[in-house]
Amino acid sequence: MMREKWLGSLLLLVFGIFTRALGAFVGINIGTDVTNLPPASDIVAILRANQINHVRLYDADSHMLRALSNSGIEVIVGVTNEEILGIGESPSAAADWINKNVAAYLPSTNITAVAVGSEVLSSVPNAAPVLVSAMNYLHKALVATNLNFQVKVSTPHHMDIIPRPFPPSTATFDSSWNSTIYQLLQFLKNTNSYYMLNAYPYYGYTKGNGIFPLDYALFRSLPSVKQIVDPNTLFHYNSMFDAMVDAAYYSIDALNFSGIPIVVTESGWPWFGGAKEPDATVENAETFVDNLIKRVLNNSGPPSQLNIPINTYIYELFNEDKRPGPVSEKNWGVFYANGSAVYPLRLGASDQITGNSSVVFCVAKPGADSDKLQNGLNWACGQGQANCTAIQSGQSCYNPDTLENHASYAYNDYYQKKHAVGGTCDFDGTATTTTIDPSNGSCKFTGSTSSSMSGGFTPATALGPTTTPLDGSSSSILQVPKFLYLMSATFLVLVLLCPGGPSSFLPS
């Protein structure tokens, strides 16, 4: 047992080395309960325009998988909860699923994992008895097609299968699921896969009855007298997100497993809610996602696993207006279905908006209340100090002579001037950011460029491995240490895991 735990720790360390060398990442989930879901090609354009290079699909939609072809975007495809029973009872059904939804699209579509269901133990308990069988059958189908090294199999879990997640050091899985979870962890261990966790500080905060402060859920720093400390380990937790991930690590350890890394397949914050959901606001959602990205991209893990970065997928790309439940359920999206942003998405360690910030615009929301729009326009042109000359009669942006057009111009002028010093694109809920250039004819909105997006989902150019560094040196030189780092890590694993030990590599 000690040797297994030592090897598990080694594998986690090596996973951390590889992940650090390649860089932690933030991806995004793409739900489809949307009334006016854009065509797959437009969705991919939105992803590329915002430099989103990792996505999780909840199914294996053929249109999306074809549209993602040759994009370089890494894709998790999903087996739906409805498909699990059939696959879990039939190896041939699993093989058919892999051939149809994975093998048929590789290598042009960069599929890297299969997520078997979504929170099955919580939401579809009758499928739990065949969950691990389904995963095994799918893995065997990948082995048969020689894809098992490229495509991992796992299943996302909700935090509620860990009944008492704090303090993290005493967290354990719900004992009623122990048999299934033990088999599942054994599968992940045997196949070198990872544990998929859906971690939502929003729910941890709102259902916590005031136990934890809002700042803790939003990654904001706490005064020393309010810091959250695990009394058993004395680890300080700067965010509820870290505590949740650590609770999952400790729960895995409680079943005597190690060496299984965690990837957070869902985390986010709703930007709008009902009367009883006062914390679902644009400001909180933007703060959470912005700080989540910064947290993940600092390349470290939670206190108990500092060397294992927490790769994370934001929930979610679009607002799913067809979802049942409270108002907030429909408003987790970072983007509206038309491609405009609910709030800026900053996929970088700095505060710079992704892509070229000159093609991010602030415009009036279609259908916004006319009285609020007029108030917003008056404020922007007055107290907000926007230059509204261009929307006066006879000037370049007067036409079309509509309140929405004039408000858009004023909002954008204010936003471009004031965003760097804290100005927002909100205007009492009547404004939104977009990467689509609203310029029209001779009317040029501030931030427009000759290569702007002018009305379409034109992707921004993502920085690739051949990008020339600022000092003018060749980027290929920068890749060599990373490559050597990976090679060294690989050699270390081979040496330490070889049955004969390091001496087996020496000549006799």
Coordinates of C-alpha atoms in Angstrom, one line a residue:
M1 CA 0.0 0.0 0.0
M2 CA 2.8 2.4 0.9
R3 CA 4.5 1.7 -2.5
E4 CA 1.2 2.4 -4.3
K5 CA 0.7 5.7 -2.4
W6 CA 4.3 6.7 -3.2
L7 CA 3.8 5.9 -6.9
G8 CA 0.5 7.8 -6.8
S9 CA 2.2 10.9 -5.4
L10 CA 4.9 10.5 -8.0
L11 CA 2.3 10.4 -10.8
L12 CA 0.6 13.5 -9.4
L13 CA 4.0 15.3 -9.3
V14 CA 4.8 14.3 -12.9
F15 CA 1.3 15.4 -14.0
G16 CA 2.0 18.7 -12.4
I17 CA 5.4 18.9 -14.2
F18 CA 3.7 18.2 -17.5
T19 CA 0.9 20.6 -16.8
R20 CA 3.2 23.4 -15.7
A21 CA 5.4 22.9 -18.7
L22 CA 2.4 23.1 -21.1
G23 CA 0.6 25.7 -19.0
A24 CA -2.7 25.5 -17.1
F25 CA -5.8 26.4 -19.1
V26 CA -9.3 27.7 -18.8
G27 CA -11.9 26.4 -21.1
I28 CA -15.7 26.8 -21.5
N29 CA -18.8 24.7 -21.5
I30 CA -21.3 25.0 -24.5
G31 CA -24.9 24.2 -23.5
T32 CA -27.6 24.1 -26.1
D33 CA -30.8 24.9 -24.3
V34 CA -30.9 28.2 -26.2
T35 CA -33.8 29.4 -28.2
N36 CA -31.7 31.0 -31.0
L37 CA -28.5 29.0 -30.8
P38 CA -26.1 30.3 -33.5
P39 CA -24.9 28.0 -36.2
A40 CA -21.9 25.8 -35.3
S41 CA -19.5 27.8 -37.5
D42 CA -20.5 31.1 -35.7
I43 CA -20.0 29.4 -32.3
V44 CA -16.4 28.4 -33.3
A45 CA -15.8 31.9 -34.6
I46 CA -16.8 33.3 -31.2
L47 CA -14.4 30.8 -29.5
R48 CA -11.5 31.8 -31.7
A49 CA -12.3 35.5 -31.5
N50 CA -12.0 35.2 -27.7
Q51 CA -9.0 32.8 -27.8
I52 CA -10.9 30.0 -26.1
N53 CA -8.9 26.9 -26.9
H54 CA -10.7 24.3 -24.7
V55 CA -14.4 23.4 -24.8
R56 CA -16.7 20.9 -23.3
L57 CA -19.8 19.7 -25.2
Y58 CA -22.6 18.0 -23.4
D59 CA -23.2 15.7 -26.4
A60 CA -21.4 14.8 -29.6
D61 CA -23.3 17.1 -32.0
S62 CA -22.0 16.4 -35.5
H63 CA -22.4 20.0 -36.6
M64 CA -20.2 21.3 -33.8
L65 CA -17.6 18.5 -34.2
R66 CA -17.3 19.3 -37.9
A67 CA -17.1 23.0 -37.3
L68 CA -14.3 22.5 -34.8
S69 CA -12.3 20.6 -37.4
N70 CA -8.8 22.1 -37.9
S71 CA -9.5 24.8 -35.3
G72 CA -6.9 23.3 -32.9
I73 CA -9.4 23.7 -30.1
E74 CA -9.3 20.8 -27.6
V75 CA -12.7 19.2 -27.2
I76 CA -14.4 17.1 -24.5
V77 CA -17.4 15.3 -26.0
G78 CA -20.3 14.1 -23.9
V79 CA -22.2 10.9 -23.6
T80 CA -25.7 12.1 -22.5
N81 CA -27.3 10.8 -19.4
E82 CA -30.0 9.2 -21.6
E83 CA -27.3 7.2 -23.5
I84 CA -25.6 5.7 -20.4
L85 CA -27.9 2.8 -19.8
G86 CA -27.6 1.5 -23.3
I87 CA -23.8 1.8 -23.4
G88 CA -23.4 0.4 -19.9
E89 CA -25.2 -2.8 -20.9
S90 CA -23.6 -3.3 -24.3
P91 CA -19.9 -3.3 -25.4
S92 CA -21.0 -3.1 -29.0
A93 CA -23.1 0.0 -28.3
A94 CA -20.1 1.6 -26.7
A95 CA -17.9 0.7 -29.7
D96 CA -20.5 2.1 -32.1
W97 CA -20.6 5.3 -30.0
I98 CA -16.8 5.7 -30.2
N99 CA -16.7 5.0 -33.9
K100 CA -19.5 7.4 -34.7
N101 CA -18.7 10.3 -32.3
V102 CA -14.9 10.1 -31.8
A103 CA -13.0 8.1 -34.3
A104 CA -14.9 9.6 -37.2
Y105 CA -13.7 13.1 -36.4
L106 CA -10.1 12.5 -35.3
P107 CA -7.5 13.7 -36.0
S108 CA -8.9 16.9 -37.6
T109 CA -11.1 17.6 -34.6
N110 CA -9.0 17.6 -31.5
I111 CA -11.1 15.4 -29.2
T112 CA -9.2 14.7 -25.9
A113 CA -11.8 13.3 -23.6
V114 CA -15.2 11.7 -23.3
A115 CA -17.3 12.8 -20.4
V116 CA -19.7 10.0 -19.5
G117 CA -22.9 11.7 -18.5
S118 CA -23.3 14.8 -16.2
E119 CA -23.5 14.4 -12.5
V120 CA -25.0 10.9 -12.8
L121 CA -24.8 10.0 -9.2
S122 CA -26.8 13.1 -8.2
S123 CA -29.2 13.4 -11.1
V124 CA -29.7 9.9 -12.6
P125 CA -29.1 7.5 -9.7
N126 CA -30.8 4.6 -11.6
A127 CA -27.9 4.8 -14.1
A128 CA -25.2 4.6 -11.3
P129 CA -25.0 0.7 -11.4
V130 CA -23.9 0.8 -15.0
L131 CA -21.8 4.0 -15.0
V132 CA -18.5 2.4 -14.5
S133 CA -19.4 -0.4 -17.0
A134 CA -20.2 2.3 -19.6
M135 CA -16.8 3.9 -18.9
N136 CA -15.0 0.6 -19.2
Y137 CA -16.7 -0.3 -22.5
L138 CA -16.0 3.1 -24.0
H139 CA -12.3 2.8 -22.9
K140 CA -12.0 -0.6 -24.4
A141 CA -13.5 0.7 -27.7
L142 CA -10.8 3.4 -27.6
V143 CA -8.1 0.8 -27.0
A144 CA -9.4 -1.2 -30.0
T145 CA -9.1 1.9 -32.2
N146 CA -5.7 2.8 -30.7
L147 CA -7.1 6.1 -29.4
N148 CA -6.8 5.4 -25.7
F149 CA -3.6 7.4 -25.2
Q150 CA -5.1 10.5 -26.8
V151 CA -8.7 10.3 -25.5
K152 CA -9.4 9.9 -21.8
V153 CA -12.7 8.7 -20.3
S154 CA -14.2 10.2 -17.1
T155 CA -17.5 11.5 -15.6
P156 CA -18.3 14.8 -14.0
H157 CA -19.4 14.9 -10.4
H158 CA -21.3 17.5 -8.4
M159 CA -19.9 18.6 -5.1
D160 CA -23.0 17.3 -3.3
I161 CA -21.6 13.8 -3.3
I162 CA -19.2 15.2 -0.7
P163 CA -21.8 16.0 2.1
R164 CA -19.4 18.0 4.4
P165 CA -16.7 19.6 2.3
F166 CA -15.3 21.8 5.1
P167 CA -12.9 21.5 6.6
P168 CA -11.4 19.9 3.4
S169 CA -9.1 17.6 5.4
T170 CA -12.0 15.6 6.8
A171 CA -14.1 15.5 3.6
T172 CA -15.3 12.2 2.4
F173 CA -17.7 10.9 -0.3
D174 CA -21.2 10.1 0.6
S175 CA -20.8 6.6 2.0
S176 CA -23.9 5.3 0.1
W177 CA -21.9 5.7 -3.1
N178 CA -18.7 4.2 -1.8
S179 CA -18.8 1.0 -3.9
T180 CA -19.5 2.9 -7.2
I181 CA -17.0 5.6 -6.4
Y182 CA -14.3 3.1 -5.5
Q183 CA -14.8 1.3 -8.8
L184 CA -14.8 4.6 -10.6
L185 CA -11.5 5.7 -9.0
Q186 CA -9.9 2.4 -9.8
F187 CA -10.9 2.9 -13.4
L188 CA -9.4 6.4 -13.5
K189 CA -6.2 5.1 -11.8
N190 CA -5.9 2.2 -14.2
T191 CA -6.4 4.3 -17.3
N192 CA -4.4 7.4 -16.2
S193 CA -7.5 9.5 -16.5
Y194 CA -8.6 12.4 -14.2
Y195 CA -11.4 13.1 -11.8
M196 CA -14.0 15.6 -13.3
L197 CA -15.4 18.0 -10.6
N198 CA -18.2 20.5 -11.0
A199 CA -17.4 23.1 -8.3
Y200 CA -19.8 26.1 -7.8
P201 CA -18.8 28.6 -5.0
Y202 CA -22.1 30.4 -5.9
Y203 CA -24.1 27.5 -4.4
G204 CA -21.6 27.0 -1.6
Y205 CA -22.1 30.7 -0.6
T206 CA -25.9 31.0 -1.2
K207 CA -26.7 27.7 0.6
G208 CA -24.3 28.4 3.4
N209 CA -26.6 30.5 5.5
G210 CA -24.0 33.2 5.9
I211 CA -21.3 30.9 7.2
F212 CA -18.8 32.1 4.6
P213 CA -18.4 35.8 3.3
L214 CA -19.2 36.7 -0.3
D215 CA -15.6 37.8 -0.8
Y216 CA -14.4 34.3 0.0
A217 CA -16.7 33.0 -2.8
L218 CA -15.5 35.7 -5.3
F219 CA -11.7 35.1 -4.7
R220 CA -11.4 38.5 -2.9
S221 CA -8.8 38.8 -0.2
L222 CA -10.1 38.6 3.4
P223 CA -8.8 40.5 6.4
S224 CA -6.6 38.4 8.7
V225 CA -9.2 38.0 11.4
K226 CA -11.6 36.5 8.8
Q227 CA -9.3 34.1 6.9
I228 CA -10.5 30.6 6.4
V229 CA -8.2 28.0 7.9
D230 CA -8.5 24.2 8.1
P231 CA -8.0 23.5 11.8
N232 CA -6.5 20.1 11.2
T233 CA -3.8 21.1 8.6
L234 CA -3.6 24.8 9.3
F235 CA -3.9 25.4 5.5
H236 CA -5.2 28.8 4.7
Y237 CA -7.9 28.9 2.0
N238 CA -8.0 32.1 0.0
S239 CA -11.1 31.0 -1.9
M240 CA -14.0 28.6 -1.6
F241 CA -13.0 27.3 -5.0
D242 CA -9.7 26.0 -3.7
A243 CA -11.4 24.5 -0.6
M244 CA -13.8 22.6 -2.8
V245 CA -11.1 21.2 -5.0
D246 CA -9.1 20.2 -1.9
A247 CA -12.2 18.6 -0.4
A248 CA -12.4 16.4 -3.5
Y249 CA -8.6 15.5 -3.2
Y250 CA -9.1 14.5 0.4
S251 CA -12.2 12.5 -0.4
I252 CA -10.2 10.5 -3.0
D253 CA -7.4 10.0 -0.5
A254 CA -9.9 8.7 2.1
L255 CA -10.6 5.8 -0.2
N256 CA -6.9 5.1 -0.4
F257 CA -6.3 6.4 -3.9
S258 CA -3.7 8.9 -5.0
G259 CA -2.2 10.0 -8.2
I260 CA -5.6 11.0 -9.7
P261 CA -5.5 14.7 -10.8
I262 CA -8.7 16.8 -10.7
V263 CA -10.0 18.9 -13.6
V264 CA -12.9 21.3 -12.8
T265 CA -15.4 20.7 -15.6
E266 CA -17.8 23.4 -14.5
S267 CA -17.5 26.6 -12.4
G268 CA -19.2 29.9 -12.9
W269 CA -21.5 32.5 -11.5
P270 CA -25.0 33.6 -12.7
W271 CA -25.3 37.3 -13.7
F272 CA -29.0 37.6 -13.2
G273 CA -31.5 36.1 -10.9
G274 CA -35.0 36.4 -9.3
A275 CA -36.0 38.4 -6.3
K276 CA -34.6 35.8 -3.9
E277 CA -31.3 35.6 -5.8
P278 CA -29.7 39.0 -4.9
D279 CA -26.1 37.8 -5.5
A280 CA -26.7 36.9 -9.1
T281 CA -25.5 40.1 -10.6
V282 CA -23.3 41.2 -13.6
E283 CA -20.7 42.6 -11.2
N284 CA -20.4 39.4 -9.2
A285 CA -20.4 37.2 -12.3
E286 CA -17.6 39.3 -13.9
T287 CA -15.6 39.4 -10.7
F288 CA -15.9 35.7 -10.2
V289 CA -15.0 34.7 -13.7
D290 CA -12.2 37.3 -13.9
N291 CA -10.7 36.1 -10.6
L292 CA -11.2 32.4 -11.5
I293 CA -9.2 32.8 -14.7
K294 CA -6.4 34.6 -12.8
R295 CA -6.5 31.9 -10.1
V296 CA -6.2 29.0 -12.6
L297 CA -3.6 30.6 -14.8
N298 CA -1.2 31.1 -11.8
N299 CA -0.4 27.4 -12.5
S300 CA -0.7 26.2 -8.9
G301 CA -3.0 23.8 -7.1
P302 CA -4.9 23.9 -3.8
P303 CA -3.0 23.9 -0.6
S304 CA -2.7 20.1 -0.3
Q305 CA -1.6 19.7 -4.0
L306 CA 0.3 22.9 -4.8
N307 CA 2.1 21.4 -7.7
I308 CA -1.0 20.3 -9.6
P309 CA -2.7 23.2 -11.5
I310 CA -6.5 23.3 -11.6
N311 CA -7.5 23.2 -15.2
T312 CA -11.1 24.6 -15.3
Y313 CA -14.0 25.0 -17.7
I314 CA -16.3 28.0 -17.2
Y315 CA -20.0 27.5 -17.1
E316 CA -21.0 28.6 -19.7
L317 CA -20.7 30.1 -23.2
F318 CA -24.3 31.1 -23.8
N319 CA -27.3 31.9 -21.6
E320 CA -29.6 28.8 -21.8
D321 CA -33.0 30.5 -21.7
K322 CA -34.8 27.2 -22.1
R323 CA -33.5 25.7 -18.9
P324 CA -36.1 25.0 -16.1
G325 CA -35.7 26.2 -12.6
P326 CA -35.1 29.6 -11.0
V327 CA -34.3 32.7 -13.0
S328 CA -30.6 32.3 -12.4
E329 CA -30.5 28.9 -14.2
K330 CA -31.1 30.7 -17.4
N331 CA -28.3 33.3 -16.9
W332 CA -24.9 31.8 -16.5
G333 CA -23.6 32.6 -20.0
V334 CA -20.7 34.9 -20.7
F335 CA -22.2 35.7 -24.1
Y336 CA -25.6 36.3 -25.5
A337 CA -26.6 34.1 -28.5
N338 CA -25.9 36.9 -30.9
G339 CA -22.2 36.9 -29.9
S340 CA -22.3 40.0 -27.8
A341 CA -20.7 39.7 -24.3
V342 CA -22.6 39.9 -21.1
Y343 CA -19.3 41.1 -19.6
P344 CA -15.7 41.0 -20.9
L345 CA -14.0 37.6 -20.9
R346 CA -10.3 38.0 -20.0
L347 CA -8.5 34.8 -20.8
G348 CA -5.1 36.0 -19.7
A349 CA -3.2 36.6 -16.4
S350 CA -3.4 40.3 -16.9
D351 CA -6.4 42.6 -17.1
Q352 CA -6.2 42.9 -20.8
I353 CA -9.4 41.8 -22.6
T354 CA -8.8 38.8 -24.8
G355 CA -8.0 39.5 -28.4
N356 CA -7.4 43.1 -29.5
S357 CA -9.1 45.4 -27.0
S358 CA -9.7 47.9 -29.8
V359 CA -12.4 45.6 -31.2
V360 CA -14.4 45.3 -28.0
F361 CA -17.3 47.7 -28.1
C362 CA -20.0 48.8 -25.6
V363 CA -23.5 49.0 -27.2
A364 CA -27.1 49.3 -26.2
K365 CA -28.9 46.0 -25.7
P366 CA -31.6 45.3 -28.3
G367 CA -35.1 45.8 -26.8
A368 CA -33.8 47.7 -23.8
D369 CA -36.3 49.9 -21.9
S370 CA -36.6 53.2 -23.8
D371 CA -36.7 55.4 -20.7
K372 CA -33.6 53.7 -19.2
L373 CA -31.9 54.1 -22.6
Q374 CA -32.7 57.8 -22.7
N375 CA -31.4 58.3 -19.1
G376 CA -28.3 56.4 -20.0
L377 CA -27.7 58.5 -23.2
N378 CA -28.2 61.7 -21.2
W379 CA -25.8 60.6 -18.5
A380 CA -23.1 59.5 -20.9
C381 CA -23.2 62.7 -22.9
G382 CA -23.4 64.8 -19.7
Q383 CA -21.8 63.6 -16.5
G384 CA -20.1 60.7 -18.3
Q385 CA -18.2 63.2 -20.5
A386 CA -18.7 61.2 -23.7
N387 CA -18.1 63.1 -26.9
C388 CA -21.6 63.0 -28.5
T389 CA -21.0 65.5 -31.3
A390 CA -21.2 62.7 -34.0
I391 CA -24.8 61.9 -33.1
Q392 CA -26.1 65.4 -33.5
S393 CA -28.3 66.2 -36.5
G394 CA -26.3 66.3 -39.7
Q395 CA -23.2 64.6 -38.2
S396 CA -21.7 61.3 -39.3
C397 CA -23.5 59.1 -36.7
Y398 CA -26.9 60.7 -36.5
N399 CA -28.4 58.1 -38.9
P400 CA -30.1 55.8 -38.2
D401 CA -31.9 58.3 -36.1
T402 CA -32.9 55.9 -33.3
L403 CA -32.5 56.0 -29.5
E404 CA -30.7 52.6 -29.6
N405 CA -28.1 53.8 -32.2
H406 CA -27.5 57.1 -30.4
A407 CA -27.2 55.4 -27.0
S408 CA -24.8 52.8 -28.5
Y409 CA -22.5 55.5 -29.8
A410 CA -22.5 57.4 -26.5
Y411 CA -22.1 54.3 -24.4
N412 CA -19.2 53.2 -26.4
D413 CA -17.4 56.5 -26.4
Y414 CA -17.7 56.6 -22.6
Y415 CA -16.6 53.0 -22.2
Q416 CA -13.5 53.3 -24.4
K417 CA -12.4 56.4 -22.4
K418 CA -13.2 55.2 -18.9
H419 CA -12.9 51.4 -18.9
A420 CA -9.2 51.5 -17.9
V421 CA -10.0 53.5 -14.8
G422 CA -13.1 51.4 -13.7
G423 CA -15.8 52.5 -16.1
T424 CA -18.3 49.8 -16.9
C425 CA -20.6 48.8 -19.8
D426 CA -23.8 48.5 -17.8
F427 CA -25.9 51.7 -17.8
D428 CA -28.7 50.3 -15.6
G429 CA -28.7 47.0 -17.5
T430 CA -29.2 48.6 -20.9
A431 CA -25.7 48.0 -22.3
T432 CA -23.5 45.1 -23.2
T433 CA -20.0 44.5 -24.7
T434 CA -19.5 42.9 -28.1
T435 CA -16.7 42.0 -30.4
I436 CA -18.8 43.0 -33.4
D437 CA -17.9 46.4 -34.7
P438 CA -21.1 48.6 -34.8
S439 CA -19.5 51.1 -37.1
N440 CA -21.6 51.9 -40.2
G441 CA -20.5 53.7 -43.3
S442 CA -18.8 57.0 -42.3
C443 CA -19.8 56.5 -38.7
K444 CA -16.8 55.0 -36.9
F445 CA -17.1 53.9 -33.3
T446 CA -14.2 54.6 -31.0
G447 CA -12.0 51.5 -31.1
S448 CA -12.7 50.7 -34.8
T449 CA -9.8 49.6 -36.9
S450 CA -9.3 49.0 -40.6
S451 CA -9.3 45.3 -39.8
S452 CA -12.2 45.3 -37.4
M453 CA -14.9 42.7 -37.4
S454 CA -17.6 44.8 -39.1
G455 CA -20.7 42.7 -38.4
G456 CA -19.5 39.1 -38.4
F457 CA -17.9 36.6 -36.1
T458 CA -14.4 37.1 -37.5
P459 CA -11.9 35.3 -35.2
A460 CA -9.1 37.2 -33.7
T461 CA -5.6 35.8 -34.5
A462 CA -4.6 33.6 -31.6
L463 CA -0.9 33.7 -30.5
G464 CA 0.6 30.4 -31.6
P465 CA 3.9 28.7 -30.9
T466 CA 5.6 30.5 -33.8
T467 CA 4.8 34.0 -32.5
T468 CA 7.9 36.2 -32.3
P469 CA 8.8 37.3 -28.8
L470 CA 9.0 41.0 -28.0
D471 CA 12.7 40.9 -27.8
G472 CA 12.9 39.7 -31.4
S473 CA 14.4 36.4 -30.7
S474 CA 13.1 33.2 -32.3
S475 CA 10.2 31.6 -30.4
S476 CA 11.6 28.2 -31.3
I477 CA 14.4 28.9 -28.9
L478 CA 11.9 29.4 -26.1
Q479 CA 10.3 26.0 -26.9
V480 CA 13.5 24.0 -26.3
P481 CA 13.7 24.2 -22.5
K482 CA 10.0 23.2 -22.3
F483 CA 10.7 20.2 -24.5
L484 CA 13.7 19.2 -22.5
Y485 CA 11.6 19.6 -19.3
L486 CA 9.0 17.2 -20.7
M487 CA 11.7 14.7 -21.8
S488 CA 13.3 14.9 -18.4
A489 CA 10.0 14.3 -16.7
T490 CA 9.3 11.3 -18.9
F491 CA 12.7 9.8 -18.2
L492 CA 12.2 10.3 -14.5
V493 CA 8.9 8.3 -14.7
L494 CA 10.5 5.5 -16.7
V495 CA 13.4 5.2 -14.3
L496 CA 11.3 5.2 -11.1
L497 CA 8.5 3.0 -12.4
C498 CA 10.8 0.4 -14.0
P499 CA 10.6 -2.9 -12.1
G500 CA 14.4 -3.2 -12.0
G501 CA 14.8 0.3 -10.7
P502 CA 17.3 2.9 -12.1
S503 CA 20.0 0.3 -12.4
S504 CA 18.1 -1.5 -15.1
F505 CA 18.9 1.4 -17.5
L506 CA 22.7 0.9 -17.0
P507 CA 24.7 -1.3 -19.4
S508 CA 25.6 -4.7 -18.0

